[in-house]
Coordinates of C-alpha atoms and ligand atoms in Angstrom, one line a residue:
M479 CA 3.6 41.7 27.8
R480 CA 4.3 38.0 29.3
F481 CA 0.9 37.2 27.5
V482 CA 2.6 38.3 23.9
A483 CA 5.2 36.2 24.7
T484 CA 3.7 32.5 25.9
A485 CA 1.4 33.0 22.6
T486 CA 3.9 33.9 19.9
A487 CA 5.5 30.9 21.8
I488 CA 2.6 28.8 21.0
A489 CA 2.0 29.5 17.7
L490 CA 5.4 29.5 16.7
A491 CA 5.3 25.7 18.0
G492 CA 1.9 25.0 16.5
M493 CA 3.5 25.8 13.4
L494 CA 6.2 23.6 13.6
C495 CA 4.3 20.6 14.5
S496 CA 2.0 21.5 11.2
G497 CA 5.6 21.8 9.8
A498 CA 6.7 18.1 10.9
A499 CA 3.0 16.7 10.2
F500 CA 3.6 18.2 6.5
A501 CA 7.6 17.3 6.1
K502 CA 5.9 13.1 6.9
T503 CA 3.7 13.7 3.9
I504 CA 5.5 11.1 1.0
T505 CA 4.3 12.2 -2.2
I506 CA 4.7 10.3 -5.0
K507 CA 4.6 11.6 -8.7
F508 CA 3.4 8.9 -11.2
S509 CA 4.1 9.9 -14.6
H510 CA 2.9 7.8 -18.1
V511 CA 2.5 8.9 -21.0
V512 CA -0.8 7.6 -22.4
A513 CA -4.6 8.5 -22.0
D514 CA -7.2 8.4 -18.5
G515 CA -9.2 5.5 -20.7
T516 CA -6.4 3.1 -21.9
P517 CA -5.2 0.4 -19.2
K518 CA -2.3 2.1 -17.6
G519 CA -4.3 5.2 -17.0
Q520 CA -6.8 3.7 -15.0
G521 CA -4.2 1.3 -12.9
A522 CA -2.8 5.0 -11.5
L523 CA -6.0 6.4 -10.9
M524 CA -6.9 3.1 -9.4
F525 CA -4.4 3.2 -7.3
Q526 CA -4.3 7.0 -6.3
K527 CA -7.6 6.2 -4.9
L528 CA -6.8 3.1 -3.3
V529 CA -3.8 5.0 -1.7
K530 CA -6.3 8.0 -0.7
E531 CA -8.8 5.8 0.8
R532 CA -6.5 3.3 2.4
I533 CA -3.6 5.7 3.8
G534 CA -4.6 8.8 3.6
D535 CA -3.0 11.1 1.4
D536 CA -2.0 13.4 4.7
K537 CA 0.5 10.6 4.7
V538 CA 0.8 9.6 1.5
K539 CA -0.3 11.4 -1.3
V540 CA -0.2 10.3 -4.8
E541 CA -0.4 12.5 -8.1
V542 CA -0.3 11.5 -11.6
Y543 CA 0.3 13.2 -15.0
P544 CA -0.7 11.6 -18.0
N545 CA -0.5 12.1 -21.1
S546 CA 3.5 12.7 -21.4
Q547 CA 2.0 16.2 -19.0
L548 CA 5.2 15.6 -17.1
F549 CA 7.8 13.9 -18.9
G550 CA 7.6 12.5 -22.2
D551 CA 8.5 9.0 -22.2
A552 CA 12.6 9.6 -23.6
K553 CA 12.9 11.5 -20.3
E554 CA 10.8 9.5 -17.7
M555 CA 13.3 7.0 -17.0
E556 CA 16.2 9.8 -16.2
A557 CA 13.8 11.9 -13.7
L558 CA 12.6 8.2 -11.6
A559 CA 16.8 7.9 -11.7
L560 CA 17.1 11.3 -10.6
G561 CA 13.6 11.2 -8.4
D562 CA 11.7 13.7 -10.2
V563 CA 9.2 11.2 -9.7
Q564 CA 8.8 8.2 -7.9
L565 CA 6.8 5.9 -9.8
I566 CA 6.5 4.6 -13.8
A567 CA 5.3 2.5 -15.9
P568 CA 7.1 2.3 -19.4
S569 CA 6.1 -0.2 -22.0
L570 CA 8.6 -3.1 -21.8
S571 CA 10.4 -1.9 -25.6
K572 CA 11.5 0.9 -23.7
F573 CA 13.5 -0.7 -21.0
D574 CA 15.9 -1.3 -23.7
K575 CA 19.1 1.0 -22.8
Y576 CA 18.9 -0.9 -19.3
T577 CA 18.4 -4.6 -19.9
K578 CA 18.6 -6.7 -22.8
Q579 CA 16.6 -9.5 -21.6
V580 CA 13.7 -7.5 -20.6
Q581 CA 13.6 -7.5 -24.9
V582 CA 12.5 -10.1 -25.3
F583 CA 9.0 -9.4 -25.0
D584 CA 9.5 -7.7 -28.1
L585 CA 10.6 -10.9 -30.1
P586 CA 7.9 -11.2 -32.8
F587 CA 5.4 -13.4 -32.7
L588 CA 6.4 -14.8 -30.0
F589 CA 3.6 -14.9 -27.9
D590 CA -0.2 -16.3 -29.3
D591 CA -1.9 -13.8 -26.6
I592 CA -2.2 -11.8 -23.9
N593 CA -2.9 -14.8 -21.9
A594 CA 0.2 -16.6 -23.1
V595 CA 2.2 -12.9 -22.0
D596 CA 0.4 -13.0 -18.3
R597 CA 1.4 -16.4 -18.3
F598 CA 5.6 -15.6 -19.0
Q599 CA 4.8 -12.5 -16.4
A600 CA 4.0 -14.9 -13.5
S601 CA 6.8 -17.7 -15.0
P602 CA 9.8 -17.8 -12.1
E603 CA 11.7 -16.7 -15.7
G604 CA 9.4 -14.0 -15.9
K605 CA 9.2 -12.4 -12.2
K606 CA 12.9 -12.5 -11.9
L607 CA 13.0 -10.1 -14.7
L608 CA 11.3 -7.5 -12.5
T609 CA 14.8 -7.6 -10.6
S610 CA 17.0 -7.3 -13.0
M611 CA 17.6 -3.8 -13.1
E612 CA 18.1 -2.5 -9.3
K613 CA 21.5 -1.6 -9.2
K614 CA 20.6 0.0 -12.3
G615 CA 18.1 2.4 -9.8
F616 CA 15.2 0.9 -11.1
I617 CA 13.3 -2.0 -8.9
G618 CA 10.0 -4.0 -10.8
L619 CA 6.8 -3.8 -8.4
G620 CA 4.7 -5.2 -11.2
Y621 CA 3.4 -6.6 -15.1
W622 CA 0.7 -4.1 -16.5
H623 CA -1.0 -5.9 -19.6
N624 CA -2.7 -2.9 -22.1
G625 CA -2.4 -5.6 -25.2
M626 CA -1.5 -6.8 -28.2
K627 CA 0.3 -4.6 -31.6
Q628 CA -1.6 -3.9 -34.6
I629 CA -0.2 -2.0 -37.8
S630 CA -1.6 1.1 -39.0
A631 CA -0.6 3.1 -42.2
N632 CA -2.4 4.5 -44.9
N633 CA -1.9 1.8 -47.6
P634 CA -3.5 -1.4 -47.0
L635 CA -0.7 -3.6 -45.0
R636 CA -2.0 -7.3 -46.4
K637 CA 1.1 -8.8 -46.9
P638 CA 4.5 -8.2 -45.5
E639 CA 5.7 -7.0 -49.1
D640 CA 2.9 -4.0 -48.6
A641 CA 5.2 -2.2 -45.9
A642 CA 8.2 -1.6 -48.2
G643 CA 9.7 1.3 -47.8
K644 CA 7.2 3.0 -46.4
K645 CA 8.5 5.3 -42.4
F646 CA 6.9 3.0 -39.2
R647 CA 7.3 5.1 -35.9
I648 CA 8.9 2.3 -33.5
Q649 CA 9.5 2.3 -30.0
A650 CA 12.7 3.0 -28.7
S651 CA 14.0 -0.9 -29.3
D652 CA 16.2 -2.2 -31.8
V653 CA 14.2 -5.3 -31.8
L654 CA 11.6 -3.3 -32.9
L655 CA 13.5 -1.6 -35.4
E656 CA 14.9 -4.6 -37.3
Q657 CA 11.8 -5.8 -36.7
F658 CA 10.5 -3.6 -39.3
K659 CA 14.3 -3.6 -41.7
A660 CA 13.5 -7.4 -41.9
L661 CA 10.3 -6.2 -43.9
N662 CA 12.7 -3.5 -46.0
A663 CA 10.8 -0.6 -44.5
N664 CA 12.4 2.3 -42.6
P665 CA 12.0 2.4 -38.9
Q666 CA 12.2 5.8 -36.8
K667 CA 12.0 5.6 -33.3
M668 CA 9.9 8.5 -31.5
A669 CA 8.7 9.8 -28.8
F670 CA 4.9 8.6 -28.0
A671 CA 3.8 11.6 -27.5
E672 CA 4.8 13.5 -31.5
V673 CA 3.6 9.6 -33.5
Y674 CA 0.0 11.6 -33.8
Q675 CA 1.9 14.3 -35.5
A676 CA 4.4 12.7 -37.3
L677 CA 1.1 11.1 -38.6
Q678 CA -1.1 14.0 -39.5
T679 CA 1.8 16.1 -41.4
G680 CA 3.5 12.7 -43.1
A681 CA 6.2 12.3 -41.8
I682 CA 5.9 8.7 -41.1
D683 CA 3.6 6.4 -43.2
G684 CA 2.6 3.5 -39.9
Q685 CA 3.5 2.8 -36.5
E686 CA 2.3 0.0 -34.8
N687 CA 0.0 0.0 -31.3
T688 CA -2.4 -1.3 -29.3
W689 CA -6.0 -0.9 -30.0
S690 CA -6.4 1.0 -27.1
N691 CA -3.6 3.4 -27.8
I692 CA -4.7 3.4 -31.6
Y693 CA -8.1 5.2 -30.7
S694 CA -7.4 7.6 -27.4
Q695 CA -4.4 9.3 -28.8
K696 CA -6.4 9.5 -32.2
F697 CA -4.1 7.7 -34.8
F698 CA -7.0 5.5 -36.7
E699 CA -8.7 9.7 -37.4
V700 CA -5.8 10.0 -39.9
Q701 CA -4.9 6.6 -40.7
K702 CA -6.8 4.5 -43.5
Y703 CA -5.9 1.3 -42.8
I704 CA -5.4 -1.5 -39.4
T705 CA -4.2 -4.5 -40.3
E706 CA -5.2 -6.3 -37.1
S707 CA -1.6 -8.9 -37.0
N708 CA -1.1 -9.4 -33.3
H709 CA 2.2 -9.5 -34.2
G710 CA 3.3 -7.9 -30.4
A711 CA 2.5 -6.7 -27.1
I712 CA 2.5 -3.8 -25.8
D713 CA 2.7 -4.1 -22.0
Y714 CA 4.4 -2.8 -18.4
M715 CA 6.3 -2.7 -15.8
V716 CA 5.6 -0.4 -12.9
V717 CA 9.2 0.9 -12.0
A718 CA 9.5 2.7 -8.6
N719 CA 13.1 4.4 -7.8
T720 CA 15.0 1.7 -6.4
D721 CA 16.9 4.0 -3.2
F722 CA 13.4 5.6 -2.9
W723 CA 10.9 2.4 -2.7
T724 CA 13.5 0.1 0.0
E725 CA 13.7 3.1 2.4
L726 CA 9.9 3.6 2.9
P727 CA 9.0 2.8 6.5
K728 CA 8.5 -0.6 6.4
D729 CA 5.4 -0.7 7.9
L730 CA 4.2 1.6 4.4
R731 CA 5.7 -0.3 1.9
A732 CA 4.4 -3.2 2.4
Q733 CA 0.7 -1.7 2.5
L734 CA 1.7 0.1 -1.0
E735 CA 2.6 -3.1 -2.9
T736 CA -0.7 -4.3 -1.5
I737 CA -2.7 -1.6 -3.5
L738 CA 0.0 -1.6 -5.9
S739 CA -0.8 -6.3 -6.2
E740 CA -4.3 -5.1 -6.2
V741 CA -4.2 -2.5 -9.2
T742 CA -2.2 -4.6 -11.1
V743 CA -5.0 -8.0 -10.8
Q744 CA -7.1 -5.1 -11.9
V745 CA -5.2 -3.7 -14.8
N746 CA -4.8 -7.5 -16.2
K747 CA -8.0 -8.8 -16.1
M748 CA -9.6 -5.4 -18.0
A749 CA -7.3 -4.8 -20.0
E750 CA -8.8 -6.8 -23.3
E751 CA -11.6 -5.5 -22.6
L752 CA -10.5 -2.1 -22.6
N753 CA -9.3 -3.2 -26.4
Q754 CA -12.4 -4.3 -27.8
R755 CA -14.1 -1.8 -26.9
D756 CA -12.3 0.9 -28.5
R757 CA -11.2 -2.0 -31.2
Q758 CA -15.5 -1.6 -31.7
R759 CA -14.9 2.0 -31.9
I760 CA -12.6 2.5 -34.3
A761 CA -14.7 0.4 -36.6
E762 CA -17.3 1.8 -35.8
S763 CA -15.9 5.8 -36.5
G764 CA -16.4 4.2 -40.2
N765 CA -12.9 6.2 -40.6
T766 CA -11.1 3.3 -40.6
E767 CA -10.7 0.0 -42.4
I768 CA -9.9 -2.9 -40.4
I769 CA -7.9 -5.3 -42.4
K770 CA -8.6 -8.8 -40.9
L771 CA -5.6 -11.6 -41.9
T772 CA -5.9 -15.1 -42.9
K773 CA -4.2 -18.0 -41.1
E774 CA -1.5 -18.2 -44.6
E775 CA -2.0 -14.5 -44.5
V776 CA -0.2 -14.4 -40.9
D777 CA 2.0 -16.4 -41.5
A778 CA 3.4 -14.8 -43.9
W779 CA 4.2 -11.6 -41.5
R780 CA 5.4 -14.2 -38.7
K781 CA 8.2 -15.7 -41.3
A782 CA 9.0 -12.5 -42.9
M783 CA 9.3 -11.1 -39.6
S784 CA 11.3 -14.1 -37.9
P785 CA 14.6 -14.0 -38.7
V786 CA 14.9 -11.2 -35.5
W787 CA 14.8 -14.0 -33.4
A788 CA 18.4 -15.3 -34.4
T789 CA 19.7 -11.6 -34.7
F790 CA 18.4 -11.6 -30.7
E791 CA 19.0 -14.7 -29.7
K792 CA 23.2 -14.3 -28.2
D793 CA 21.7 -11.1 -25.7
I794 CA 18.4 -12.6 -24.5
G795 CA 18.9 -15.6 -24.1
A796 CA 18.3 -19.4 -25.4
D797 CA 16.8 -20.1 -22.4
L798 CA 14.8 -16.7 -21.7
I799 CA 13.2 -17.1 -25.2
K800 CA 12.7 -21.0 -24.4
A801 CA 10.3 -20.2 -20.9
A802 CA 8.9 -17.6 -23.0
S803 CA 7.7 -19.5 -25.8
A804 CA 6.8 -22.3 -23.3
A805 CA 4.4 -19.7 -21.9
N806 CA 2.1 -20.5 -25.7
T807 CA 0.5 -23.6 -24.0
S808 CA -1.2 -23.4 -20.9
K809 CA -0.8 -26.0 -17.8
Ligands
LMR1210 C1 4.0 3.6 -27.3 O1 5.5 4.4 -27.3 O2 3.3 3.3 -28.3 C2 3.5 2.9 -26.0 O3 4.7 2.2 -25.1 C3 2.8 4.0 -25.2 C4 2.7 2.7 -24.0 O4 3.1 3.5 -23.2 O5 1.6 2.4 -24.4

């Protein structure tokens, strides 16, 4: 009898111990909307791998949910605020509801290329934006690149007038709304996960995105033309729930931030390569014609979209726009 009681006590103690150990495992759900083979998809997987190798998933378990599997882009920010996910990396265009300043990234033809975007993000003004939403519950941990945007459609878009009257899907950003209105087109805000079907059924005529997204979401299969306009960028801010992140044990938080910085360097190094690889795949598919623009044609698009700057100058701030423009010249 006594033996049974002792054995039960030992078993109970064991269960409690393993329960305690289990309770100590921190789960980081990393939800995003793109495919694994894109810069963001690769970054999320790299983060998961390094956390497992260096910290161990008995302590921190990273779960990655790509392709809007867990939350689409309309819901992922709410989910982060509620603590249903711990890490997300929305495109900078999608912070529109939370900060006007981050909209600087959406101004058409602001950045000459992704290197200019990189220089601005590394500047004091760019870094400051990472902390601009902390009080709203989002703490920015870094910027990840995707790449420059191109415009796809079923009619050839060589001149800005060619876009008039066409329906274009845009991300949830008022700057992008005005950008297409400046072309006399009909912009429609839509979640990323819905774009393929909307293109396929003809609910929309076109959209703007990076080569890696156009390829991995198969948009090119339902679009006859892609104009290589490079008129803007799609980049990401990796954000955590402020309370979750600041309440992590100090040493663990430092370890996770070190890993994240390393991943950031890697993602930003490979993003352009992944985009060029996917541009090549689209070109080789023979399905879609890539329209290259002359310098004069690019200037016509720039001119047509330029009124957007004045519309948003007050909200974004003239100094911030100036700092971003300055990043076009490398020092
Ligand atoms: C889009 O909605 O077009 C992109 O922001 C998706 C992404 O995360 O790259």
